[in-house]
XYZ file of C-alpha atoms in Angstrom:
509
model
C -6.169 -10.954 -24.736
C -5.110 -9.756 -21.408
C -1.859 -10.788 -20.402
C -0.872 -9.050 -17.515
C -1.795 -12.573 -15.537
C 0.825 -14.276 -16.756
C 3.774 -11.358 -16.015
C 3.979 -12.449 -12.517
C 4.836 -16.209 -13.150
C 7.169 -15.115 -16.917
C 9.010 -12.421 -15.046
C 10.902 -14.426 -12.517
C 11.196 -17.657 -14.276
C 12.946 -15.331 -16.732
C 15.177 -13.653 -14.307
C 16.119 -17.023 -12.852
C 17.144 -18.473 -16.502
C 19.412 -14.924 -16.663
C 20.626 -15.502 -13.208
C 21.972 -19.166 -13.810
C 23.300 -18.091 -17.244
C 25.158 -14.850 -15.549
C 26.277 -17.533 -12.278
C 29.986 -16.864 -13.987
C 29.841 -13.169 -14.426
C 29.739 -11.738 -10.521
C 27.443 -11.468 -8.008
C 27.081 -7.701 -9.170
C 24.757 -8.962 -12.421
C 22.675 -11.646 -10.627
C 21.791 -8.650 -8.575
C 21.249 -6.182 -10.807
C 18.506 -9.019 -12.677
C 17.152 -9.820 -9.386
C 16.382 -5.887 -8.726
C 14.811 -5.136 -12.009
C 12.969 -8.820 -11.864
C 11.693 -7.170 -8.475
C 11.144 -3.783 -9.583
C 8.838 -5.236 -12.554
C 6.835 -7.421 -10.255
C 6.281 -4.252 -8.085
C 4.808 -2.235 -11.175
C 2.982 -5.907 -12.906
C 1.158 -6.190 -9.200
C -0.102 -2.539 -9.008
C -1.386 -3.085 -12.263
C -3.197 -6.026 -11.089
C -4.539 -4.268 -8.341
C -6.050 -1.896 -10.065
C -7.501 -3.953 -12.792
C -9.386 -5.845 -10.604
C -10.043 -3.015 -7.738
C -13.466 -2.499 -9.945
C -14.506 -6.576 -9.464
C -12.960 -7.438 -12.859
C -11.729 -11.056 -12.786
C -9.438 -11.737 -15.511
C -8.877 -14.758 -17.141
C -5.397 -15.865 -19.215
C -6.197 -19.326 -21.002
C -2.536 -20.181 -21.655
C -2.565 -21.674 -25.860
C -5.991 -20.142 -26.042
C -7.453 -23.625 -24.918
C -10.545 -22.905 -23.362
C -11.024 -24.297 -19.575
C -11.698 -26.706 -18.504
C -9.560 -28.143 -20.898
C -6.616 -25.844 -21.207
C -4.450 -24.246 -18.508
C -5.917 -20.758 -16.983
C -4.662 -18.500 -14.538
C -7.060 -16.417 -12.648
C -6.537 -12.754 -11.500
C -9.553 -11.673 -8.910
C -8.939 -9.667 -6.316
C -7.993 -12.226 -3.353
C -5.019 -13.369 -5.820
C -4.166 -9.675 -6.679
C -3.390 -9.332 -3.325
C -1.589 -12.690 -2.797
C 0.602 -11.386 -5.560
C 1.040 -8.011 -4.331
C 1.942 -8.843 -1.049
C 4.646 -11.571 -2.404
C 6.155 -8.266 -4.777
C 5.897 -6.214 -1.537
C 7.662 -8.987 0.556
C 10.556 -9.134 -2.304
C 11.646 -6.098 -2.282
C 13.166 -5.993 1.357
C 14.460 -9.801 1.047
C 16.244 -9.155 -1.962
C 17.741 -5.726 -0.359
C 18.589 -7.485 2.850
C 20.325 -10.473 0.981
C 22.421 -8.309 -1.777
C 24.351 -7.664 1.600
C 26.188 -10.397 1.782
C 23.854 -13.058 2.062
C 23.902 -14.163 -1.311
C 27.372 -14.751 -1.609
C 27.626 -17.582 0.989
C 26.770 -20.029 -1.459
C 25.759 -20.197 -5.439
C 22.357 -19.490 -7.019
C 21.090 -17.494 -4.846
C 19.300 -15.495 -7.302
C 18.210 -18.062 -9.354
C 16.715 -20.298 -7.068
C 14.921 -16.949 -5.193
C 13.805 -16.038 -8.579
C 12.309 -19.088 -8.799
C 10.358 -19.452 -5.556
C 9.315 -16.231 -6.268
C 7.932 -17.770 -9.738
C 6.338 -20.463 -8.050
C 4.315 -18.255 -5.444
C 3.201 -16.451 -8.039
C 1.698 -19.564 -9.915
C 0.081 -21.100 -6.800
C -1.718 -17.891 -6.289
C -3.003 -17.407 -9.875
C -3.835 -20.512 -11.537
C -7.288 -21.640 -11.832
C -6.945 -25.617 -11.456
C -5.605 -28.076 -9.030
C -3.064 -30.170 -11.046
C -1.338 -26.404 -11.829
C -1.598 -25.663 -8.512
C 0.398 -28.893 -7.233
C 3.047 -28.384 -9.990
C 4.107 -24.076 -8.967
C 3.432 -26.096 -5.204
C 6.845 -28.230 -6.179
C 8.597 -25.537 -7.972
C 8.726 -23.403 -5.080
C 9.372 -26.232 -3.008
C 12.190 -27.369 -5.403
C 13.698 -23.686 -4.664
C 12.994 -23.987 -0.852
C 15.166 -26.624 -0.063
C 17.346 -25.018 -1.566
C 17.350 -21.596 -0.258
C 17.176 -22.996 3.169
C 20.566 -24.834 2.576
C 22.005 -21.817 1.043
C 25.045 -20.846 3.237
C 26.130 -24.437 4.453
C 26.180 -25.740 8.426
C 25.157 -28.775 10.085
C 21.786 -27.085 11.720
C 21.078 -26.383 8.195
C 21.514 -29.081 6.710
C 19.837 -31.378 9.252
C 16.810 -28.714 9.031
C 17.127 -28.875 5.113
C 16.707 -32.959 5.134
C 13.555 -33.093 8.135
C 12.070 -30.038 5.342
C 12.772 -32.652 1.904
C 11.469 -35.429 3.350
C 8.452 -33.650 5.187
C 7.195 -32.087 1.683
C 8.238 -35.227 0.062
C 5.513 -37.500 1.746
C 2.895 -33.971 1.470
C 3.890 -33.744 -2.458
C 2.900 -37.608 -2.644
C -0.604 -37.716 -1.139
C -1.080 -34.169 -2.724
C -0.562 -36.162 -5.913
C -3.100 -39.340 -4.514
C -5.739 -37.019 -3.563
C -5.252 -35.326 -7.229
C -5.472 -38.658 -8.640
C -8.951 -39.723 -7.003
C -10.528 -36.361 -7.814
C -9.574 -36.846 -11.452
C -10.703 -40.203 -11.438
C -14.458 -38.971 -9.525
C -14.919 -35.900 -10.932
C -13.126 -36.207 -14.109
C -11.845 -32.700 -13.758
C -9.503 -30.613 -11.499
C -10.668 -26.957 -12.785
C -11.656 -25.332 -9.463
C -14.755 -23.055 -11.734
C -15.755 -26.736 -12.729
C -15.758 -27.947 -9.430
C -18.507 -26.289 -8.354
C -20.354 -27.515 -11.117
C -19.922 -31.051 -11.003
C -19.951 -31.612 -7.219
C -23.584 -31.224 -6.780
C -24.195 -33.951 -9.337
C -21.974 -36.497 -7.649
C -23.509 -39.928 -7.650
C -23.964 -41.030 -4.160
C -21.877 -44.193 -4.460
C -19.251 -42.004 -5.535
C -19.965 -39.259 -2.372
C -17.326 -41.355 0.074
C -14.541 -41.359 -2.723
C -14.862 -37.713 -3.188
C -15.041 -36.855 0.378
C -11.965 -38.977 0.709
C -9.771 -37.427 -1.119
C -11.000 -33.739 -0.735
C -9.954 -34.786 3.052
C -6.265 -35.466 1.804
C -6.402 -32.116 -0.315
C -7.379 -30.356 2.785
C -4.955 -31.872 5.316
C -1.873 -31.020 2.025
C -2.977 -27.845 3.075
C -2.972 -27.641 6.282
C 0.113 -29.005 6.222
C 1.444 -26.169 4.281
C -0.185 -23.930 6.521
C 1.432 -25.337 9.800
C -2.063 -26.493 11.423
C -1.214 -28.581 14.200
C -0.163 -31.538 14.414
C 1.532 -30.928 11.265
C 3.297 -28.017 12.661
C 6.146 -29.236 14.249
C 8.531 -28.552 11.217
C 7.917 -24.979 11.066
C 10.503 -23.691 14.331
C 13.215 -26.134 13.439
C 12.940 -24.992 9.902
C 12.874 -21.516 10.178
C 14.658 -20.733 12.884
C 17.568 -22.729 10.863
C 17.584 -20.200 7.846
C 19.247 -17.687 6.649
C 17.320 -13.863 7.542
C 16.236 -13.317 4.501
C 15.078 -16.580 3.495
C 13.160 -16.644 6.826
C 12.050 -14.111 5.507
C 10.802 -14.916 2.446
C 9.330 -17.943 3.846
C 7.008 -15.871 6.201
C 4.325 -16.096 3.171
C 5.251 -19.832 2.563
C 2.090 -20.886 4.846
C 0.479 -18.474 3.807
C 0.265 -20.436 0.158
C -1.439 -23.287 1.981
C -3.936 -20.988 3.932
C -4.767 -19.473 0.487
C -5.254 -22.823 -1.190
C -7.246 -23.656 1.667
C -9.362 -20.652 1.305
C -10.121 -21.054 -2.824
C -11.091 -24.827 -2.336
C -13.355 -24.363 0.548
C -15.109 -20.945 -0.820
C -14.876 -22.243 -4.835
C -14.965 -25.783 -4.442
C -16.463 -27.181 -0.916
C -19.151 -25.065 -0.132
C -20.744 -24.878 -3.053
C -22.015 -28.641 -2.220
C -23.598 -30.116 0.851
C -22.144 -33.123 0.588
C -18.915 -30.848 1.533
C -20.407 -27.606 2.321
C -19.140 -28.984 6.465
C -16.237 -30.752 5.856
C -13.980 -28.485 7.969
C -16.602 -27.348 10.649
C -15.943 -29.684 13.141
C -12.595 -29.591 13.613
C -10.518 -26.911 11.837
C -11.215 -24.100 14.556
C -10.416 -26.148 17.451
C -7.203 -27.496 15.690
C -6.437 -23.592 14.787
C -7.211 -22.716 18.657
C -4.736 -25.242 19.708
C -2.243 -24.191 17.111
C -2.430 -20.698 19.004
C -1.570 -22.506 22.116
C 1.036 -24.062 20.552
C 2.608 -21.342 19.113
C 2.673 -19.269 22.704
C 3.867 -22.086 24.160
C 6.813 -22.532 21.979
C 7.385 -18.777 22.016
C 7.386 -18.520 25.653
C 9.550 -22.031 25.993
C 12.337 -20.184 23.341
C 15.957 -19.815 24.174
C 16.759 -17.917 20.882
C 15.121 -14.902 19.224
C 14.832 -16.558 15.751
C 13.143 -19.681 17.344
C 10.541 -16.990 19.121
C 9.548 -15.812 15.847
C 8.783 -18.854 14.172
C 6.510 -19.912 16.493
C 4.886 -16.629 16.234
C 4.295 -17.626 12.679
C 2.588 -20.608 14.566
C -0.082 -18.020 16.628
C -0.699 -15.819 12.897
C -1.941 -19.403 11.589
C -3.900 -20.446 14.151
C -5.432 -16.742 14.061
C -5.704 -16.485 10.167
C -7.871 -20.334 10.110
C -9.823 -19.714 12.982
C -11.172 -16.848 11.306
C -11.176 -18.832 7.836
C -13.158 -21.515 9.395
C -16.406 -19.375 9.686
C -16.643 -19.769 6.397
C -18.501 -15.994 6.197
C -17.164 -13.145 4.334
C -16.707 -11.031 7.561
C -14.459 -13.127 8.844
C -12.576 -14.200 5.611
C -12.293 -10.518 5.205
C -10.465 -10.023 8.429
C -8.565 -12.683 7.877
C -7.182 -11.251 5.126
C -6.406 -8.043 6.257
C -4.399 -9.614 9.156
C -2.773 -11.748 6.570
C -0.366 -9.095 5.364
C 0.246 -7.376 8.179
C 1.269 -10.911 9.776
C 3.449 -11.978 6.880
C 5.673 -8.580 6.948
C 5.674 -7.951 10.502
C 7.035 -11.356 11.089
C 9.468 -11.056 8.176
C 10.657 -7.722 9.794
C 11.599 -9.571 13.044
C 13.780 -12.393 11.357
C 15.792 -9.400 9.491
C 15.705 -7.679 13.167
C 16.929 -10.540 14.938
C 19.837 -11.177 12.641
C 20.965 -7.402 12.705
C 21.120 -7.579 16.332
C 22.823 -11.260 16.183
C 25.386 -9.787 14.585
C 26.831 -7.887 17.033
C 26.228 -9.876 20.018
C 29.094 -12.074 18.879
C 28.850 -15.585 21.093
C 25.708 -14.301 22.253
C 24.236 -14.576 18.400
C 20.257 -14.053 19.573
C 19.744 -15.817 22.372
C 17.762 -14.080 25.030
C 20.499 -13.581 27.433
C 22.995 -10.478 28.474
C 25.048 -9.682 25.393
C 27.823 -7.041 24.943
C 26.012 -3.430 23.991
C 24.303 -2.969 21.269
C 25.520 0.121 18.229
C 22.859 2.168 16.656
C 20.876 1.131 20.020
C 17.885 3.691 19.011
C 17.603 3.020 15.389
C 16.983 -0.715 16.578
C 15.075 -0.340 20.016
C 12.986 2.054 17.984
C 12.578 -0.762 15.617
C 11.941 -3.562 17.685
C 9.284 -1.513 19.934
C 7.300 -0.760 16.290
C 7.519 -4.724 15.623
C 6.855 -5.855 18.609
C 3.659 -3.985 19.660
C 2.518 -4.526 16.340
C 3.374 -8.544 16.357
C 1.510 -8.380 20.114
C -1.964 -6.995 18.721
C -1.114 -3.753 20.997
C -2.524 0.035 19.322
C -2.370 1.708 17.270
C -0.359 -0.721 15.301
C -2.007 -2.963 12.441
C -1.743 -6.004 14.407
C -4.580 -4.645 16.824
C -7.015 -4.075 13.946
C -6.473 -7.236 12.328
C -7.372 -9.439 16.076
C -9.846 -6.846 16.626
C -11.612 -7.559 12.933
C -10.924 -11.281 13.639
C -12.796 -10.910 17.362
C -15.571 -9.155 16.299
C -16.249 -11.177 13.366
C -16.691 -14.432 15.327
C -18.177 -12.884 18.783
C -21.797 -13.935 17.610
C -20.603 -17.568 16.812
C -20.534 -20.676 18.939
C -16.275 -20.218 19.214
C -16.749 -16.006 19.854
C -15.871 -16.614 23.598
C -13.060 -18.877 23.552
C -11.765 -17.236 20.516
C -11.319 -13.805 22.247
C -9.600 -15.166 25.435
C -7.251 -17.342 22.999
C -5.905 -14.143 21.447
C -6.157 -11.906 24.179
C -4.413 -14.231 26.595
C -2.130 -15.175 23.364
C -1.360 -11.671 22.869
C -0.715 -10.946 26.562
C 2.065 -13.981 26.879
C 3.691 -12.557 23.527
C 3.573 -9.341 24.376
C 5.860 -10.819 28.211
C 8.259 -12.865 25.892
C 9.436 -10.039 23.417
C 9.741 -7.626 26.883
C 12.112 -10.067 28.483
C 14.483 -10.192 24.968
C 14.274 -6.327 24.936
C 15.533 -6.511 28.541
C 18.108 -8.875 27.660
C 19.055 -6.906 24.222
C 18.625 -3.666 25.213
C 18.149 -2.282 28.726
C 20.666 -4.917 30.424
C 24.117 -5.243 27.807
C 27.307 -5.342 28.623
C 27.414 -8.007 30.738
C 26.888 -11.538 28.877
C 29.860 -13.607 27.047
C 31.871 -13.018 24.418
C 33.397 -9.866 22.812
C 30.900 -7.636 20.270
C 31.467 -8.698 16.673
C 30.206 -5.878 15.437
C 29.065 -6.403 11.616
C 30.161 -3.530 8.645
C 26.912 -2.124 8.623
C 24.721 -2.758 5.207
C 22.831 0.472 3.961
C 20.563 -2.341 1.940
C 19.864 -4.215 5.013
C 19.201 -0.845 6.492
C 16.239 -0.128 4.167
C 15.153 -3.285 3.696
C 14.319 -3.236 7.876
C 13.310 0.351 7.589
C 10.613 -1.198 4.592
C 9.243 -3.550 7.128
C 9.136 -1.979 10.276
C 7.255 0.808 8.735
C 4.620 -1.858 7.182
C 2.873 -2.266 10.079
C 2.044 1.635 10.765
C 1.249 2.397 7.015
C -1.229 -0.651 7.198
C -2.799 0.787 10.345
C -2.940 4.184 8.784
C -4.545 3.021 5.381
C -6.655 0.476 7.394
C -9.958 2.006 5.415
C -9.080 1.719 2.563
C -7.119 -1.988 2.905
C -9.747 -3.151 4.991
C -12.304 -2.112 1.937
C -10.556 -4.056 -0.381
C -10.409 -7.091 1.603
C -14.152 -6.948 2.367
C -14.367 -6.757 -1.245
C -12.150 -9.738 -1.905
C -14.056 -11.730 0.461
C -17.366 -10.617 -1.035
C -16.191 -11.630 -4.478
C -14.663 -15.096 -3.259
C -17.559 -16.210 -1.437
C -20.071 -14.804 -4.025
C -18.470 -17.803 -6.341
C -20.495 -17.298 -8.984
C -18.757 -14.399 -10.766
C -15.300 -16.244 -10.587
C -17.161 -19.408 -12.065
C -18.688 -17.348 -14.750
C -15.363 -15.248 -15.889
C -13.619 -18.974 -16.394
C -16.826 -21.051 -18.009
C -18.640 -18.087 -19.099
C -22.403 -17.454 -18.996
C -23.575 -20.737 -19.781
C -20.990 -23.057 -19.399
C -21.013 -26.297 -21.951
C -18.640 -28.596 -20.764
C -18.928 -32.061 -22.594
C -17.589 -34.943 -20.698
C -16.221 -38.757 -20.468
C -18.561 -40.834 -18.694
C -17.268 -43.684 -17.257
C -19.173 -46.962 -18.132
């Protein structure tokens, strides 16, 4: 058996186990496990890559219990790239917090290990009740982690964030429940079997509570109107765990995108259950997002609702339901989730030495290293904007051109063009108030000991953006491929169920 699947959810939980047992040893150890934890999940997702780079899906029945009885995690090549941009996203959170971060409170490690466990889980396995349960453990870590470092923002933040995913985790679980109950199975390969053969009085059930899976999701995925936790919240954290939540939504856009392409659409009783609505509520998430970016008064705030404009963007596109489109989606996807990441760590490095200032967009005392971060901000900004030759203009530009010939193309363009433009005005007037107007706002510099880790970890993700617009050929191929292969559905049904599935099943009198 294969069991490179399973390395990406074992490896962290493992580290995090070490990590709590080490708590009492120094913050030097818990590092040292969270590196090589890192380091492995680095190597275990190139791996994956390349194992499934051919159109190999592999399959990890966990006991050797076949599905859809047993428990199976599922490697094709959309989650490949779920996990390898999770490893890739890692790497600079962990360097940027082993500066000091992750001594402001206890656990750090452990509970990053741990969300870091959970991602991996939500993007692998291969059934819905598994998917809910790595949902709560990286919730479980989340709260957590957003805590992490004390303060009354946080804290207030912390509880709206608990009791938010508390009432999500709880009609998650209802709509899990009435599935089970209708379809008498929650394997996403068996799915698509059994939805076809629905009885009709059983049609407004099932479309009942696929509508309360979808609307978990979007809630995940900040779709308005269940965005309005997502500034507060991240604005609130720590930099790196900002950070590191910059792929949080991006879990509930990638459930999203399994059930519709596995489950929905392989049914016309649900083949259109997100037509209607889910691109206009993804336009108006876009205007949301400007909005709230424009409307800012801190740096940290801007960039969360940015996160808001990359969702709207990423389901607008998912919404076509087409393999162009998925495709660009998920080439924008990466670039979005690093890119964004790269401006929390920005932000806070500049915070840091505006003293009272912190990062609101007013005059602040001048800046040190003022090239190393003006260079850095111009990278992440142009790229965050859509502007060339960064990787943010590709991804729109795949977007745009994917839905021009559909009954949205029109609107679509202006919403990201005019989105882009309004961006593109708000991060000029914070580089005018960081960096060509100091020395003039309150306060006295409080200049920070500057971190070589935090250094590189920055340098990792403001170079992201240019590496993805140099190796757009190549990424671009693979995600054409990974949207080929998801929306083929057939292959992914045949590597859990096999060639001729034989499922016996309960009937219900």
């Amino acid at each position: 058996m294969n069991h490179w699947p399973i390395l990406p959810v074992v490896i962290p939980f493992v580290a995090a186990v070490l990590c709590m047992i080490a708590h009492d040893r120094g913050i030097g150890l818990q590092r040292a496990l969270s590196a090589v934890s890192v380091g492995l999940l680095v190597l275990v997702s190139v791996v994956l890559l390349c194992q499934t780079a051919s159109g190999d899906i592999a399959v990890y029945s966990l006991g050797n219990w076949p599905a859809p009885y047993g428990i199976v995690l599922v490697i094709d090549r959309l989650s490949a790239l779920m996990v390898a941009l999770m490893s890739a996203l890692a790497v600079p959170v962990l360097l940027h917090a082993s500066g000091g971060v992750d001594a402001q409170g206890r656990h750090f490690h452990a509970l990053f290990q741990m969300q870091l466990a959970g991602l991996a889980g939500a993007f692998t396995t291969g059934d819905l009740f598994n998917l809910f349960v790595f949902f709560e453990i990286l919730l479980l870590a989340s709260y957590a982690l957003l805590v992490h470092g004390g303060g009354p923002r946080r804290v207030r933040a912390g509880f709206a964030y608990l009791v938010l995913n508390l009432a999500g985790s709880a009609v998650f679980l209802i709509a899990l429940g009435l599935l089970y109950g209708t379809f008498g199975t929650l394997n996403l390969a068996d799915l698509t079997l059994v939805l076809p053969q629905l009885a009709p009085a059983d049609q407004a059930l099932a479309r009942t509570a696929l509508a309360l899976l979808v609307a978990v999701f979007l809630l995940k995925a900040a779709l308005l109107p269940l965005s309005f936790w997502l500034p507060p919240v991240y604005s609130a954290a720590s930099a790196p765990v900002a950070a590191l939540f910059a792929i949080m939504t991006k879990v509930g856009v990638y459930a999203l995108l399994r059930v519709s392409a596995i489950g929905l659409d392989s049914s016309p009783l649900t083949a259109g259950l997100l037509d209607d609505w889910l691109p206009i509520l993804a336009l108006l998430t876009i205007a949301t997002g400007t909005v709230g970016a424009l409307a800012a008064r801190g740096f940290a705030v801007v960039v969360a609702n940015l996160i808001l404009v990359s969702m709207g963007t990423l389901l607008v596109a998912i919404a076509a339901s087409e393999a162009r489109a998925t495709a660009a989606a998920l080439y924008y996807l990466p670039h979005t989730t690093l890119v964004t990441a790269g401006l929390f760590l920005l932000g806070d490095a500049i915070a840091r030495q505006r003293g009272a200032a912190g990062d609101a967009l007013i005059k602040g005392p001048p800046l040190a290293g003022l090239a190393a971060l003006g260079g850095a901000y111009l990278v992440l900004a142009l790229a965050i904007s859509g502007l060339p030759p960064f990787s943010g203009f590709i991804g729109k530009l795949m977007v745009m051109q994917s839905l021009w010939s559909t009954g949205s193309g029109v609107v679509v363009w202006v919403a990201l063009l005019l989105s882009g433009l309004v961006v593109a005005l708000v991060l000029a007037r914070a580089a005018s108030a960081y960096f060509w107007e100091p020395g003039r706002g309150p306060g006295e510099p409080a200049v920070a000991p500057r971190s070589l880790a935090g250094s590189v970890a920055l340098t990792i993700l403001v170079v992201a953006s240019p590496v993805l617009a140099l190796a757009a050929g190549p990424v671009g191929g693979f995600a054409h491929a990974a949207a080929q292969q998801l929306h083929a559905r057939q292959p992914y049904v045949t590597a859990v169920l096999g060639a001729v599935p034989q499922v016996e099943r309960e009937r219900r009198p």
